[in-house]
mmCIF file with all atom_site columns, C-alpha atoms in Angstrom:
data_model
loop_
_atom_site.group_PDB
_atom_site.id
_atom_site.type_symbol
_atom_site.label_atom_id
_atom_site.label_alt_id
_atom_site.label_comp_id
_atom_site.label_asym_id
_atom_site.label_entity_id
_atom_site.label_seq_id
_atom_site.pdbx_PDB_ins_code
_atom_site.Cartn_x
_atom_site.Cartn_y
_atom_site.Cartn_z
_atom_site.occupancy
_atom_site.B_iso_or_equiv
_atom_site.pdbx_formal_charge
_atom_site.auth_seq_id
_atom_site.auth_comp_id
_atom_site.auth_asym_id
_atom_site.auth_atom_id
_atom_site.pdbx_PDB_model_num
ATOM 1   C CA . MET A 1 1   ? -29.868 -12.129 -2.251  1.00 0.00 ? 1   MET A CA 1
ATOM 2   C CA . SER A 1 2   ? -26.604 -11.449 -0.496  1.00 0.00 ? 2   SER A CA 1
ATOM 3   C CA . VAL A 1 3   ? -26.576 -11.275 3.286   1.00 0.00 ? 3   VAL A CA 1
ATOM 4   C CA . GLY A 1 4   ? -23.968 -11.034 6.009   1.00 0.00 ? 4   GLY A CA 1
ATOM 5   C CA . TYR A 1 5   ? -24.497 -11.478 9.720   1.00 0.00 ? 5   TYR A CA 1
ATOM 6   C CA . GLU A 1 6   ? -21.799 -9.068  10.892  1.00 0.00 ? 6   GLU A CA 1
ATOM 7   C CA . GLY A 1 7   ? -23.255 -6.849  13.622  1.00 0.00 ? 7   GLY A CA 1
ATOM 8   C CA . ARG A 1 8   ? -26.602 -8.673  13.697  1.00 0.00 ? 8   ARG A CA 1
ATOM 9   C CA . SER A 1 9   ? -28.201 -10.870 16.316  1.00 0.00 ? 9   SER A CA 1
ATOM 10  C CA . ILE A 1 10  ? -29.579 -14.220 15.212  1.00 0.00 ? 10  ILE A CA 1
ATOM 11  C CA . HIS A 1 11  ? -33.124 -12.917 15.731  1.00 0.00 ? 11  HIS A CA 1
ATOM 12  C CA . GLU A 1 12  ? -32.525 -9.812  13.616  1.00 0.00 ? 12  GLU A CA 1
ATOM 13  C CA . PHE A 1 13  ? -30.832 -11.893 10.937  1.00 0.00 ? 13  PHE A CA 1
ATOM 14  C CA . VAL A 1 14  ? -33.681 -14.410 10.665  1.00 0.00 ? 14  VAL A CA 1
ATOM 15  C CA . ASP A 1 15  ? -36.258 -11.594 10.693  1.00 0.00 ? 15  ASP A CA 1
ATOM 16  C CA . VAL A 1 16  ? -34.511 -9.904  7.747   1.00 0.00 ? 16  VAL A CA 1
ATOM 17  C CA . LEU A 1 17  ? -34.645 -13.141 5.753   1.00 0.00 ? 17  LEU A CA 1
ATOM 18  C CA . ALA A 1 18  ? -38.261 -13.865 6.667   1.00 0.00 ? 18  ALA A CA 1
ATOM 19  C CA . SER A 1 19  ? -39.326 -10.310 5.749   1.00 0.00 ? 19  SER A CA 1
ATOM 20  C CA . ARG A 1 20  ? -37.870 -10.875 2.254   1.00 0.00 ? 20  ARG A CA 1
ATOM 21  C CA . ASN A 1 21  ? -39.589 -14.275 1.885   1.00 0.00 ? 21  ASN A CA 1
ATOM 22  C CA . VAL A 1 22  ? -36.298 -16.149 1.635   1.00 0.00 ? 22  VAL A CA 1
ATOM 23  C CA . ASP A 1 23  ? -37.004 -19.881 1.572   1.00 0.00 ? 23  ASP A CA 1
ATOM 24  C CA . LEU A 1 24  ? -33.410 -21.143 1.274   1.00 0.00 ? 24  LEU A CA 1
ATOM 25  C CA . LEU A 1 25  ? -30.270 -19.829 2.935   1.00 0.00 ? 25  LEU A CA 1
ATOM 26  C CA . VAL A 1 26  ? -27.034 -21.047 1.353   1.00 0.00 ? 26  VAL A CA 1
ATOM 27  C CA . ASP A 1 27  ? -24.129 -20.703 3.740   1.00 0.00 ? 27  ASP A CA 1
ATOM 28  C CA . VAL A 1 28  ? -20.981 -20.098 1.673   1.00 0.00 ? 28  VAL A CA 1
ATOM 29  C CA . ARG A 1 29  ? -18.528 -20.111 4.569   1.00 0.00 ? 29  ARG A CA 1
ATOM 30  C CA . LEU A 1 30  ? -15.733 -22.637 4.329   1.00 0.00 ? 30  LEU A CA 1
ATOM 31  C CA . ASN A 1 31  ? -16.428 -23.636 7.934   1.00 0.00 ? 31  ASN A CA 1
ATOM 32  C CA . ALA A 1 32  ? -19.955 -23.149 9.230   1.00 0.00 ? 32  ALA A CA 1
ATOM 33  C CA . ILE A 1 33  ? -18.847 -22.193 12.704  1.00 0.00 ? 33  ILE A CA 1
ATOM 34  C CA . SER A 1 34  ? -18.947 -18.868 14.468  1.00 0.00 ? 34  SER A CA 1
ATOM 35  C CA . ARG A 1 35  ? -17.988 -17.390 17.793  1.00 0.00 ? 35  ARG A CA 1
ATOM 36  C CA . LYS A 1 36  ? -21.147 -15.322 17.499  1.00 0.00 ? 36  LYS A CA 1
ATOM 37  C CA . LYS A 1 37  ? -24.050 -17.005 19.284  1.00 0.00 ? 37  LYS A CA 1
ATOM 38  C CA . GLY A 1 38  ? -26.566 -18.597 16.938  1.00 0.00 ? 38  GLY A CA 1
ATOM 39  C CA . PHE A 1 39  ? -24.493 -18.557 13.764  1.00 0.00 ? 39  PHE A CA 1
ATOM 40  C CA . SER A 1 40  ? -22.845 -21.969 13.867  1.00 0.00 ? 40  SER A CA 1
ATOM 41  C CA . LYS A 1 41  ? -24.332 -24.562 11.535  1.00 0.00 ? 41  LYS A CA 1
ATOM 42  C CA . THR A 1 42  ? -26.762 -26.428 13.818  1.00 0.00 ? 42  THR A CA 1
ATOM 43  C CA . ALA A 1 43  ? -28.013 -23.417 15.769  1.00 0.00 ? 43  ALA A CA 1
ATOM 44  C CA . LEU A 1 44  ? -28.453 -21.400 12.577  1.00 0.00 ? 44  LEU A CA 1
ATOM 45  C CA . ALA A 1 45  ? -30.292 -24.228 10.812  1.00 0.00 ? 45  ALA A CA 1
ATOM 46  C CA . ASN A 1 46  ? -32.633 -24.594 13.803  1.00 0.00 ? 46  ASN A CA 1
ATOM 47  C CA . ALA A 1 47  ? -33.387 -20.856 13.969  1.00 0.00 ? 47  ALA A CA 1
ATOM 48  C CA . LEU A 1 48  ? -34.082 -20.750 10.238  1.00 0.00 ? 48  LEU A CA 1
ATOM 49  C CA . ASN A 1 49  ? -36.219 -23.887 10.354  1.00 0.00 ? 49  ASN A CA 1
ATOM 50  C CA . GLU A 1 50  ? -38.476 -22.237 12.951  1.00 0.00 ? 50  GLU A CA 1
ATOM 51  C CA . GLN A 1 51  ? -39.282 -19.628 10.291  1.00 0.00 ? 51  GLN A CA 1
ATOM 52  C CA . GLY A 1 52  ? -39.714 -22.161 7.491   1.00 0.00 ? 52  GLY A CA 1
ATOM 53  C CA . ILE A 1 53  ? -36.381 -21.323 5.866   1.00 0.00 ? 53  ILE A CA 1
ATOM 54  C CA . GLU A 1 54  ? -34.258 -24.201 4.609   1.00 0.00 ? 54  GLU A CA 1
ATOM 55  C CA . TYR A 1 55  ? -30.527 -24.175 5.387   1.00 0.00 ? 55  TYR A CA 1
ATOM 56  C CA . ARG A 1 56  ? -27.787 -25.540 3.151   1.00 0.00 ? 56  ARG A CA 1
ATOM 57  C CA . HIS A 1 57  ? -24.044 -25.357 3.736   1.00 0.00 ? 57  HIS A CA 1
ATOM 58  C CA . GLU A 1 58  ? -21.939 -25.300 0.563   1.00 0.00 ? 58  GLU A CA 1
ATOM 59  C CA . ARG A 1 59  ? -18.437 -25.361 2.023   1.00 0.00 ? 59  ARG A CA 1
ATOM 60  C CA . GLU A 1 60  ? -16.896 -25.740 -1.453  1.00 0.00 ? 60  GLU A CA 1
ATOM 61  C CA . LEU A 1 61  ? -17.863 -22.125 -2.138  1.00 0.00 ? 61  LEU A CA 1
ATOM 62  C CA . GLY A 1 62  ? -15.934 -20.887 0.903   1.00 0.00 ? 62  GLY A CA 1
ATOM 63  C CA . ASN A 1 63  ? -13.073 -18.474 0.499   1.00 0.00 ? 63  ASN A CA 1
ATOM 64  C CA . PRO A 1 64  ? -9.757  -20.065 1.557   1.00 0.00 ? 64  PRO A CA 1
ATOM 65  C CA . LYS A 1 65  ? -8.652  -18.714 4.944   1.00 0.00 ? 65  LYS A CA 1
ATOM 66  C CA . ASP A 1 66  ? -5.458  -17.121 3.642   1.00 0.00 ? 66  ASP A CA 1
ATOM 67  C CA . ASN A 1 67  ? -7.429  -15.262 0.953   1.00 0.00 ? 67  ASN A CA 1
ATOM 68  C CA . ARG A 1 68  ? -10.085 -13.704 3.228   1.00 0.00 ? 68  ARG A CA 1
ATOM 69  C CA . GLU A 1 69  ? -8.273  -10.644 4.554   1.00 0.00 ? 69  GLU A CA 1
ATOM 70  C CA . PRO A 1 70  ? -6.775  -9.713  1.160   1.00 0.00 ? 70  PRO A CA 1
ATOM 71  C CA . PHE A 1 71  ? -10.280 -10.063 -0.335  1.00 0.00 ? 71  PHE A CA 1
ATOM 72  C CA . ARG A 1 72  ? -11.765 -7.764  2.369   1.00 0.00 ? 72  ARG A CA 1
ATOM 73  C CA . GLN A 1 73  ? -9.024  -5.254  1.620   1.00 0.00 ? 73  GLN A CA 1
ATOM 74  C CA . GLY A 1 74  ? -10.069 -5.228  -2.013  1.00 0.00 ? 74  GLY A CA 1
ATOM 75  C CA . LEU A 1 75  ? -6.802  -6.571  -3.374  1.00 0.00 ? 75  LEU A CA 1
ATOM 76  C CA . PRO A 1 76  ? -7.363  -7.528  -7.024  1.00 0.00 ? 76  PRO A CA 1
ATOM 77  C CA . GLU A 1 77  ? -5.201  -10.645 -6.776  1.00 0.00 ? 77  GLU A CA 1
ATOM 78  C CA . ALA A 1 78  ? -7.462  -11.982 -3.989  1.00 0.00 ? 78  ALA A CA 1
ATOM 79  C CA . ARG A 1 79  ? -10.532 -11.635 -6.199  1.00 0.00 ? 79  ARG A CA 1
ATOM 80  C CA . VAL A 1 80  ? -8.658  -13.277 -9.093  1.00 0.00 ? 80  VAL A CA 1
ATOM 81  C CA . ARG A 1 81  ? -7.646  -16.159 -6.833  1.00 0.00 ? 81  ARG A CA 1
ATOM 82  C CA . TYR A 1 82  ? -11.202 -16.729 -5.626  1.00 0.00 ? 82  TYR A CA 1
ATOM 83  C CA . ASN A 1 83  ? -12.601 -16.481 -9.163  1.00 0.00 ? 83  ASN A CA 1
ATOM 84  C CA . GLU A 1 84  ? -10.103 -19.138 -10.261 1.00 0.00 ? 84  GLU A CA 1
ATOM 85  C CA . HIS A 1 85  ? -11.346 -21.296 -7.389  1.00 0.00 ? 85  HIS A CA 1
ATOM 86  C CA . LEU A 1 86  ? -14.920 -20.850 -8.656  1.00 0.00 ? 86  LEU A CA 1
ATOM 87  C CA . SER A 1 87  ? -13.934 -21.714 -12.208 1.00 0.00 ? 87  SER A CA 1
ATOM 88  C CA . ASN A 1 88  ? -11.657 -24.651 -11.502 1.00 0.00 ? 88  ASN A CA 1
ATOM 89  C CA . GLY A 1 89  ? -12.618 -26.664 -8.493  1.00 0.00 ? 89  GLY A CA 1
ATOM 90  C CA . VAL A 1 90  ? -16.195 -25.821 -7.697  1.00 0.00 ? 90  VAL A CA 1
ATOM 91  C CA . ALA A 1 91  ? -17.838 -24.723 -10.931 1.00 0.00 ? 91  ALA A CA 1
ATOM 92  C CA . ALA A 1 92  ? -20.551 -27.395 -10.652 1.00 0.00 ? 92  ALA A CA 1
ATOM 93  C CA . THR A 1 93  ? -21.459 -26.385 -7.095  1.00 0.00 ? 93  THR A CA 1
ATOM 94  C CA . CYS A 1 94  ? -21.529 -22.726 -8.064  1.00 0.00 ? 94  CYS A CA 1
ATOM 95  C CA . GLN A 1 95  ? -23.758 -23.442 -11.048 1.00 0.00 ? 95  GLN A CA 1
ATOM 96  C CA . LYS A 1 96  ? -26.097 -25.565 -8.899  1.00 0.00 ? 96  LYS A CA 1
ATOM 97  C CA . VAL A 1 97  ? -26.552 -22.705 -6.417  1.00 0.00 ? 97  VAL A CA 1
ATOM 98  C CA . ILE A 1 98  ? -27.126 -20.193 -9.203  1.00 0.00 ? 98  ILE A CA 1
ATOM 99  C CA . GLU A 1 99  ? -29.763 -22.471 -10.761 1.00 0.00 ? 99  GLU A CA 1
ATOM 100 C CA . LEU A 1 100 ? -31.506 -22.733 -7.387  1.00 0.00 ? 100 LEU A CA 1
ATOM 101 C CA . ALA A 1 101 ? -31.666 -18.932 -7.246  1.00 0.00 ? 101 ALA A CA 1
ATOM 102 C CA . ARG A 1 102 ? -33.585 -18.923 -10.499 1.00 0.00 ? 102 ARG A CA 1
ATOM 103 C CA . GLU A 1 103 ? -36.250 -21.186 -8.992  1.00 0.00 ? 103 GLU A CA 1
ATOM 104 C CA . ARG A 1 104 ? -36.423 -20.114 -5.353  1.00 0.00 ? 104 ARG A CA 1
ATOM 105 C CA . ARG A 1 105 ? -35.909 -17.129 -3.032  1.00 0.00 ? 105 ARG A CA 1
ATOM 106 C CA . VAL A 1 106 ? -32.283 -17.818 -2.135  1.00 0.00 ? 106 VAL A CA 1
ATOM 107 C CA . ALA A 1 107 ? -29.941 -15.818 0.065   1.00 0.00 ? 107 ALA A CA 1
ATOM 108 C CA . LEU A 1 108 ? -26.194 -16.432 0.078   1.00 0.00 ? 108 LEU A CA 1
ATOM 109 C CA . MET A 1 109 ? -24.700 -15.893 3.509   1.00 0.00 ? 109 MET A CA 1
ATOM 110 C CA . CYS A 1 110 ? -21.283 -15.248 4.925   1.00 0.00 ? 110 CYS A CA 1
ATOM 111 C CA . TYR A 1 111 ? -19.968 -13.090 7.759   1.00 0.00 ? 111 TYR A CA 1
ATOM 112 C CA . GLU A 1 112 ? -19.258 -9.724  6.116   1.00 0.00 ? 112 GLU A CA 1
ATOM 113 C CA . LEU A 1 113 ? -22.174 -7.309  6.072   1.00 0.00 ? 113 LEU A CA 1
ATOM 114 C CA . ALA A 1 114 ? -20.711 -5.385  3.119   1.00 0.00 ? 114 ALA A CA 1
ATOM 115 C CA . HIS A 1 115 ? -21.419 -7.402  -0.032  1.00 0.00 ? 115 HIS A CA 1
ATOM 116 C CA . GLU A 1 116 ? -18.413 -5.986  -1.894  1.00 0.00 ? 116 GLU A CA 1
ATOM 117 C CA . GLU A 1 117 ? -15.989 -7.049  0.866   1.00 0.00 ? 117 GLU A CA 1
ATOM 118 C CA . CYS A 1 118 ? -17.175 -10.649 0.775   1.00 0.00 ? 118 CYS A CA 1
ATOM 119 C CA . HIS A 1 119 ? -16.437 -13.469 -1.646  1.00 0.00 ? 119 HIS A CA 1
ATOM 120 C CA . ARG A 1 120 ? -20.179 -13.917 -2.210  1.00 0.00 ? 120 ARG A CA 1
ATOM 121 C CA . SER A 1 121 ? -19.901 -10.869 -4.509  1.00 0.00 ? 121 SER A CA 1
ATOM 122 C CA . SER A 1 122 ? -17.806 -13.044 -6.851  1.00 0.00 ? 122 SER A CA 1
ATOM 123 C CA . ILE A 1 123 ? -20.472 -15.748 -6.793  1.00 0.00 ? 123 ILE A CA 1
ATOM 124 C CA . PHE A 1 124 ? -23.023 -13.133 -7.800  1.00 0.00 ? 124 PHE A CA 1
ATOM 125 C CA . ASP A 1 125 ? -20.723 -11.884 -10.551 1.00 0.00 ? 125 ASP A CA 1
ATOM 126 C CA . GLN A 1 126 ? -20.724 -15.438 -11.926 1.00 0.00 ? 126 GLN A CA 1
ATOM 127 C CA . ALA A 1 127 ? -24.521 -15.576 -11.640 1.00 0.00 ? 127 ALA A CA 1
ATOM 128 C CA . GLN A 1 128 ? -24.921 -12.373 -13.628 1.00 0.00 ? 128 GLN A CA 1
ATOM 129 C CA . LYS A 1 129 ? -22.601 -13.664 -16.333 1.00 0.00 ? 129 LYS A CA 1
ATOM 130 C CA . MET A 1 130 ? -24.787 -16.746 -16.680 1.00 0.00 ? 130 MET A CA 1
ATOM 131 C CA . PHE A 1 131 ? -28.089 -14.877 -16.328 1.00 0.00 ? 131 PHE A CA 1
ATOM 132 C CA . PRO A 1 132 ? -27.643 -11.149 -17.045 1.00 0.00 ? 132 PRO A CA 1
ATOM 133 C CA . LYS A 1 133 ? -31.192 -10.314 -15.953 1.00 0.00 ? 133 LYS A CA 1
ATOM 134 C CA . MET A 1 134 ? -30.715 -11.819 -12.490 1.00 0.00 ? 134 MET A CA 1
ATOM 135 C CA . GLU A 1 135 ? -31.029 -9.090  -9.866  1.00 0.00 ? 135 GLU A CA 1
ATOM 136 C CA . ILE A 1 136 ? -28.883 -9.061  -6.767  1.00 0.00 ? 136 ILE A CA 1
ATOM 137 C CA . MET A 1 137 ? -30.478 -7.786  -3.579  1.00 0.00 ? 137 MET A CA 1
ATOM 138 C CA . LYS A 1 138 ? -28.123 -6.906  -0.732  1.00 0.00 ? 138 LYS A CA 1
ATOM 139 C CA . LEU A 1 139 ? -29.580 -7.340  2.749   1.00 0.00 ? 139 LEU A CA 1
#
């Protein structure tokens, strides 16, 4: 599953995950901090834990800061750059997360609500290349 917290309260966010029986949230932000109350690493992990949802931060899958805005704008070179990052430096981490999604109800999280505007869409593209029958649910 692909989920963003943009425009959501922490309570709404956790409720969405719980209603979809997510048992593991993988935070793919480079830095698991937020100015939005409840979405920094410790507070988020605590809120999820109260609902029986495990939290894992995989900072290696984060989109480099200088590539975020171009990615949101849909610039092809930004997607190419992030895909190279997935292939070169963090392929093992990416594969590990994809394997987890085959065994558990996993949601990948970042800020952007729109899946297509977020780098997690590239992670899902990789997942579908590895496992073409894997379905992507956007929350």
